[in-house]
Short mmCIF file of C-alpha atoms in Angstrom, two decimals:
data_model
loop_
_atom_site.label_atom_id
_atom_site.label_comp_id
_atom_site.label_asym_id
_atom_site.label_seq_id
_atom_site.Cartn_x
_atom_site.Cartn_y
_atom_site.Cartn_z
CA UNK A 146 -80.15 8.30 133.98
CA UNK A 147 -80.60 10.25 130.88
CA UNK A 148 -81.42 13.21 129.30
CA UNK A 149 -85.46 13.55 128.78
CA UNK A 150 -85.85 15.92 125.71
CA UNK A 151 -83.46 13.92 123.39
CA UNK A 152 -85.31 10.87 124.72
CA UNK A 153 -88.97 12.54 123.76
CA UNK A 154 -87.82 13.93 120.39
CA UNK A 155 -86.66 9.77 119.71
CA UNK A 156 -90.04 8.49 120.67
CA UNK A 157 -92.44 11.61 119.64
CA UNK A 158 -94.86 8.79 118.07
CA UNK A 159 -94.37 6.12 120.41
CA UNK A 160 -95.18 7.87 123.17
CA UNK A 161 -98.59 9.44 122.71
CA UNK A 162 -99.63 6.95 120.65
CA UNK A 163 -99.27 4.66 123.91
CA UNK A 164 -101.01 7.07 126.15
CA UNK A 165 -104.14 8.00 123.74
CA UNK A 166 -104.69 4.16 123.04
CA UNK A 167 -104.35 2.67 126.57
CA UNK A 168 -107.30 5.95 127.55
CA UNK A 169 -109.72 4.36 124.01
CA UNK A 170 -109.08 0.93 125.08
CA UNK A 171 -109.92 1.56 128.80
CA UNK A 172 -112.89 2.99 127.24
CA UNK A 173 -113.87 0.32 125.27
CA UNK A 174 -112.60 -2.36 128.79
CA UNK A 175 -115.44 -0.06 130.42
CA UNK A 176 -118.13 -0.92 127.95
CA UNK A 177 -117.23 -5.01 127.65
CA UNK A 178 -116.91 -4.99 131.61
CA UNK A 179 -120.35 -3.45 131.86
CA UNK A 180 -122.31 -5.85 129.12
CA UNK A 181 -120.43 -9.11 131.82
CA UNK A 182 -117.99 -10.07 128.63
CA UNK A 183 -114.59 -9.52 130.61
CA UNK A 184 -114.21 -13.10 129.66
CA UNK A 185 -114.82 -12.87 126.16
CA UNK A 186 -112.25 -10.14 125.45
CA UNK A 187 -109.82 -12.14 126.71
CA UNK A 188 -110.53 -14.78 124.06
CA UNK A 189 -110.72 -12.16 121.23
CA UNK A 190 -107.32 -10.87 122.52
CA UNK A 191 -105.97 -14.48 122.36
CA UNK A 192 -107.48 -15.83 119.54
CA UNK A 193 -106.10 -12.28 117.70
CA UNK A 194 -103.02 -12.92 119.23
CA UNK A 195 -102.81 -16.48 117.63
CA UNK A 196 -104.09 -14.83 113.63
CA UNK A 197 -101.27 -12.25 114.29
CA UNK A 198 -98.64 -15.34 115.06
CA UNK A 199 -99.84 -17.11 111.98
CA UNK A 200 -99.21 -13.97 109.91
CA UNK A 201 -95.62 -13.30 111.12
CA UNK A 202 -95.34 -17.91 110.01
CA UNK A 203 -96.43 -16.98 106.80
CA UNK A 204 -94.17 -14.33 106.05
CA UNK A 205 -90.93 -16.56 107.65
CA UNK A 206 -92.15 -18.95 105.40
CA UNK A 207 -92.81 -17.03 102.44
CA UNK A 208 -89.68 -14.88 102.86
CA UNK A 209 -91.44 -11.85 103.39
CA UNK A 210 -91.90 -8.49 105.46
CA UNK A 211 -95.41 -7.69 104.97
CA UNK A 212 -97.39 -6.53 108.58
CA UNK A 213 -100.55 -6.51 106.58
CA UNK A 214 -100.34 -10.41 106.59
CA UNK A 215 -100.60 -10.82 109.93
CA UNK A 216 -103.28 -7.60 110.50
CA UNK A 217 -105.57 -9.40 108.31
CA UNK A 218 -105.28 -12.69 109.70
CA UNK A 219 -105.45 -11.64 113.47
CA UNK A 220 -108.87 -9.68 111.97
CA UNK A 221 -110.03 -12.01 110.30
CA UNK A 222 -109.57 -14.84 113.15
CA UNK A 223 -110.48 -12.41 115.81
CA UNK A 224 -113.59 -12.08 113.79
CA UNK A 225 -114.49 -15.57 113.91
CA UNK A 226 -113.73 -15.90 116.96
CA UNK A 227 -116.54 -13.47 118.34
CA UNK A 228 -119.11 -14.74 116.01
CA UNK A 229 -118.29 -18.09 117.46
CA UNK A 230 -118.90 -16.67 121.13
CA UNK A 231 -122.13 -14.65 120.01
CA UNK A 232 -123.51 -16.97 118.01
CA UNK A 233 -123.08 -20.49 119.97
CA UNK A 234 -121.41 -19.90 123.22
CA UNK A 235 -123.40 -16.75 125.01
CA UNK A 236 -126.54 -18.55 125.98
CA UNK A 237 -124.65 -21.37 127.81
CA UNK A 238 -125.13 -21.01 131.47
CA UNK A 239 -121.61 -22.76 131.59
CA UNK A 240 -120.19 -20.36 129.60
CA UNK A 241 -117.11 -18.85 131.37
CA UNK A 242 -115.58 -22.08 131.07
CA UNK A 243 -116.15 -22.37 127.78
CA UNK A 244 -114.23 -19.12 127.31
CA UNK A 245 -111.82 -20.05 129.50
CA UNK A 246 -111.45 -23.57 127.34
CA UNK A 247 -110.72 -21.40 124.30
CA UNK A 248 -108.54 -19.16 125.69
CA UNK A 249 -106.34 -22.32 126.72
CA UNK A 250 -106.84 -23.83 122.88
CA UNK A 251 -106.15 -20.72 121.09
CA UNK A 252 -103.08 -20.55 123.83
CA UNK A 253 -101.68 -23.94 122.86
CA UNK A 254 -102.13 -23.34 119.31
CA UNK A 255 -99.75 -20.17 119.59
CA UNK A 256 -97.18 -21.77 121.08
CA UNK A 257 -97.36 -24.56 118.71
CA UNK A 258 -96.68 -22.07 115.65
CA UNK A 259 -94.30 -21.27 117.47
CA UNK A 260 -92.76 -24.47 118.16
CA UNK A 261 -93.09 -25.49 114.71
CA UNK A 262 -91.87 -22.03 113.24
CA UNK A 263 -88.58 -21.59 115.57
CA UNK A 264 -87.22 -18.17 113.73
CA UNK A 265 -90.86 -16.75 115.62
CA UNK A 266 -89.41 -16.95 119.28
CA UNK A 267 -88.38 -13.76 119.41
CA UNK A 268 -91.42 -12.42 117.77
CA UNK A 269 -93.45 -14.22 120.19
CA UNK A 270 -91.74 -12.76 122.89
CA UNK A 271 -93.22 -9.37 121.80
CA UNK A 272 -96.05 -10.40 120.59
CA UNK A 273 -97.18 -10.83 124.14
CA UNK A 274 -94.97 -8.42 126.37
CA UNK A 275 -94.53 -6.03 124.06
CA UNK A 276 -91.57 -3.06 123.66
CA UNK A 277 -93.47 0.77 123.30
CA UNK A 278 -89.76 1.68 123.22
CA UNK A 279 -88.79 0.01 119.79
CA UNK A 280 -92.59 0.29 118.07
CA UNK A 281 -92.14 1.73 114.51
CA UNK A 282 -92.71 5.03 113.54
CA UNK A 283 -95.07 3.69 110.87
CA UNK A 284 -96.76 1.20 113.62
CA UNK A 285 -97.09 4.29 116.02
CA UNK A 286 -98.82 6.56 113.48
CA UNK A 287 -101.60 3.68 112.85
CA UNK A 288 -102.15 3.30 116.21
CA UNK A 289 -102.44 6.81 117.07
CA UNK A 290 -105.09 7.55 114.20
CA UNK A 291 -107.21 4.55 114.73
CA UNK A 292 -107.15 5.35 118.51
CA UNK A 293 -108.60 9.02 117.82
CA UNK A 294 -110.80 8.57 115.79
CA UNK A 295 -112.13 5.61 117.26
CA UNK A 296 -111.99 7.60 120.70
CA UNK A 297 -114.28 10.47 119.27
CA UNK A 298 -116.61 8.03 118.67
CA UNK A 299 -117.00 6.56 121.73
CA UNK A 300 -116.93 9.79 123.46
CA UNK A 301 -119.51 11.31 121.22
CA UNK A 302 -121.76 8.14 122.10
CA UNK A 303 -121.00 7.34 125.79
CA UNK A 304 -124.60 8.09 126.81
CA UNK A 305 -126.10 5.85 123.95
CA UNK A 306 -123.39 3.05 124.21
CA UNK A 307 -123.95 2.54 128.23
CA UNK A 308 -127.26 2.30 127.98
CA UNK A 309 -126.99 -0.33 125.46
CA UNK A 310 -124.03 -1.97 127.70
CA UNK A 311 -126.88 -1.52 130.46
CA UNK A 312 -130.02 -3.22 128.16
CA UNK A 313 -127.47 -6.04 126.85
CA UNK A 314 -126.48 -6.89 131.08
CA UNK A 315 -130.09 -7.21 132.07
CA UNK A 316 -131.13 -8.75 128.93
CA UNK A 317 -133.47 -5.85 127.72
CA UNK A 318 -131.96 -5.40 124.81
CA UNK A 319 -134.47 -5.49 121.75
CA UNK A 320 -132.54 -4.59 118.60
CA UNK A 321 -128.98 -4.18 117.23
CA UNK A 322 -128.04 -0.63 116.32
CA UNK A 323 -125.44 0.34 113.79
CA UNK A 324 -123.54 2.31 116.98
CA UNK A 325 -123.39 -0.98 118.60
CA UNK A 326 -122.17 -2.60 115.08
CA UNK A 327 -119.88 -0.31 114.90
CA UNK A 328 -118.49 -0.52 118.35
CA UNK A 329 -117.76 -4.40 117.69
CA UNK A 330 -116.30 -3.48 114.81
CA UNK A 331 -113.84 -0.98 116.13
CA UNK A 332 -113.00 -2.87 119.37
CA UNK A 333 -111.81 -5.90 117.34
CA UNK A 334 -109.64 -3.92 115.03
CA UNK A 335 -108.42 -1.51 117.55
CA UNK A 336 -107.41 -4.62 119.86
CA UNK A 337 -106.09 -6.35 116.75
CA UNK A 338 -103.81 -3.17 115.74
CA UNK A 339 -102.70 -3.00 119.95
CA UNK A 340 -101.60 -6.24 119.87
CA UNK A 341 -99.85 -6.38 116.91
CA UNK A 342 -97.50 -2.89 117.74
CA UNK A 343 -97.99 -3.14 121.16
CA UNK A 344 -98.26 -6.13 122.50
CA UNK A 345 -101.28 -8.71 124.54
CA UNK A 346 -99.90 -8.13 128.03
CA UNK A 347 -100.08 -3.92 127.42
CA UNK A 348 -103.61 -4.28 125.48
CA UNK A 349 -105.31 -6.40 127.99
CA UNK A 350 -104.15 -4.40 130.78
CA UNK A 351 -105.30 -1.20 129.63
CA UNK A 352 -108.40 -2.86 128.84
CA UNK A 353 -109.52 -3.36 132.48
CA UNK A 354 -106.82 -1.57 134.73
CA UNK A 355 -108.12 1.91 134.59
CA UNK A 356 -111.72 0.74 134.72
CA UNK A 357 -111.04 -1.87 137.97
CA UNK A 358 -110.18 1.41 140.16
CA UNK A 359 -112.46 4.05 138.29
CA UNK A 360 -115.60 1.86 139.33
CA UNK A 361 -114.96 1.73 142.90
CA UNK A 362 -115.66 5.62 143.92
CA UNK A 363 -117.31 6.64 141.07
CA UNK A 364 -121.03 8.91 141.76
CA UNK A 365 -122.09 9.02 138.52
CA UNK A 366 -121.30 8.11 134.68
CA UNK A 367 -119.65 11.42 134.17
CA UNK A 368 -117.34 10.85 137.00
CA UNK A 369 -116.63 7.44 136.36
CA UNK A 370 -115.90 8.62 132.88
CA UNK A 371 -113.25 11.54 133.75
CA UNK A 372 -111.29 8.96 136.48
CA UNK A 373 -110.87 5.98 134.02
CA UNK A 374 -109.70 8.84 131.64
CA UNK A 375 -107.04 10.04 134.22
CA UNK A 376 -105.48 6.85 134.98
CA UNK A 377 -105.36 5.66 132.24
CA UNK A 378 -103.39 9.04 130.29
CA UNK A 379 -101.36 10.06 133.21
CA UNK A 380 -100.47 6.36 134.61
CA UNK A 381 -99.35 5.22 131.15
CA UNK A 382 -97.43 8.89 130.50
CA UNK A 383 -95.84 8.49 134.38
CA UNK A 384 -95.05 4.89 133.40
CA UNK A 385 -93.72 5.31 129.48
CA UNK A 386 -91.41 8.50 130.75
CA UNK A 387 -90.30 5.99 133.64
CA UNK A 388 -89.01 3.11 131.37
CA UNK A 389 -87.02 5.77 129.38
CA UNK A 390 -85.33 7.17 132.48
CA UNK A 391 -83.31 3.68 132.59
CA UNK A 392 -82.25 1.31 130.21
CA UNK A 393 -82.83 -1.10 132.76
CA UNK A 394 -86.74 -0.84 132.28
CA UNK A 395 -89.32 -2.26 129.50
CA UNK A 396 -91.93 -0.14 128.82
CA UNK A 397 -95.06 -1.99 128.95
CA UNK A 398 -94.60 -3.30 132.62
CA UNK A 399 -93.33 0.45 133.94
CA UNK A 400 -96.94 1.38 131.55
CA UNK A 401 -99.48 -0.96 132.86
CA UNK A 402 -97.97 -0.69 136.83
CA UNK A 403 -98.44 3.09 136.33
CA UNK A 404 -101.78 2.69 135.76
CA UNK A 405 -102.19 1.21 138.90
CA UNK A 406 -100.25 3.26 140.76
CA UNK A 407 -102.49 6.39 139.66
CA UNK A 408 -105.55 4.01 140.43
CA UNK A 409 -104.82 3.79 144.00
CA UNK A 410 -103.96 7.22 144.43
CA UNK A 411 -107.50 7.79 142.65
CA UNK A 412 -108.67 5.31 144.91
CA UNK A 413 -107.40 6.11 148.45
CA UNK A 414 -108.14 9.92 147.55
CA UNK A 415 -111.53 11.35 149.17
#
């Protein structure tokens, strides 16, 4: 065991960046989750995942340390990726195994980067579990900004998004608005930046965790709203002060299973 203060003065960025982007991306889970595209985040994540891979190959190959390499490629491939899904995959009745066929090719193609690129292994390895513990100051900082401001957005338009997530689900939906632009637009790079500092495992799980036990005894939107909030920012604080109290402990996992464990307290309370 060790001392907490030190411990919180070492990871002063680290950890609320953590805590404020697992609540925004539960936020945004809550929204994909209502318009029935669970399965198509998961694709975005992976296909993002597999643009960030091909950044880090590029700079092994090209000698280089630049992060923006593989930001703009996981965009920019994450990008495609959910024009691809919008565009020719979401009228298929079949669809979910299409999703689930990508999700398996965009796997395969990661781990044969990886393969082919052997000094990635380790990179790999927290690409997808992920290590809040050692995230960079720098990395931190990003996160944390484009996680509030993103955040105020969504909060400022929770009425106005839900009812679009509610239009989209029962196909009532007549036009796109620039809120709902800009929603896309913010989930893919706020998933992108996640994954990239924090890891797939810890993005996708904060993505539906807090919203999985928030929807069961919810009354209303405003409730539903203030539970996901909860579990999310005091599961992932519970869970990130956890990990630190032994060396023993990675971060994400101790994150992600507070979550939970604040979602069944949430859950089993009446």
């Amino acid at each position: 065991m060790t001392s907490l203060l030190p411990l919180l003065q070492i990871y002063k960025w680290s950890l609320p960046s953590s805590v404020i982007m697992a609540a925004v991306l539960a936020l945004i889970g809550s929204q994909w989750t209502a318009r029935e595209k669970s399965a198509q985040v998961f694709v975005l994540g992976q296909g993002t995942s597999l643009g960030i891979v091909l950044g880090l190959a590029v700079n092994v190959l090209l000698g280089t340390d630049f992060h923006g390499i593989s930001l703009l490629i996981g965009l920019s491939l994450g990008w495609i990726t959910l024009l691809l899904m919008d565009l020719l995959i979401k009228a298929k009745s079949d669809r979910n195994h299409i999703y689930l066929t990508l999700f398996v090719f965009f796997l395969a193609l990661t781990y044969l980067v990886s393969y082919m690129t052997p000094a990635l292994e380790s990179h790999i390895a927290a690409s997808y579990f992920g290590d809040l513990a050692v995230m960079s100051d720098a990395g931190a900082i990003g996160c944390l900004a484009g996680a509030l401001l993103f955040g105020l957005f969504l909060l400022s338009n929770w009425r106005e998004l839900s009812l679009r997530s509610f239009q989209l689900a029962n196909h009532s939906a007549i036009h796109q608005s620039w809120k709902n632009r800009l929603f896309d637009l913010g989930t893919l790079l706020l998933t992108t930046m996640a994954i990239q500092s924090m890891g797939y495992l810890y993005t996708m799980g904060s993505l539906f965790i807090a919203t999985s036990f928030a929807a069961s005894r919810s009354q209303n939107l405003r409730s539903y709203l203030v539970k996901m909030l909860l579990i999310a920012l005091l599961g992932s604080g519970f869970g990130f002060v956890v990990s630190l109290q032994s060396t023993n402990l990675p971060t994400v996992p101790c994150v992600l299973l507070g979550q939970m464990l604040m979602g069944l307290l949430l859950y089993t309370k009446k």
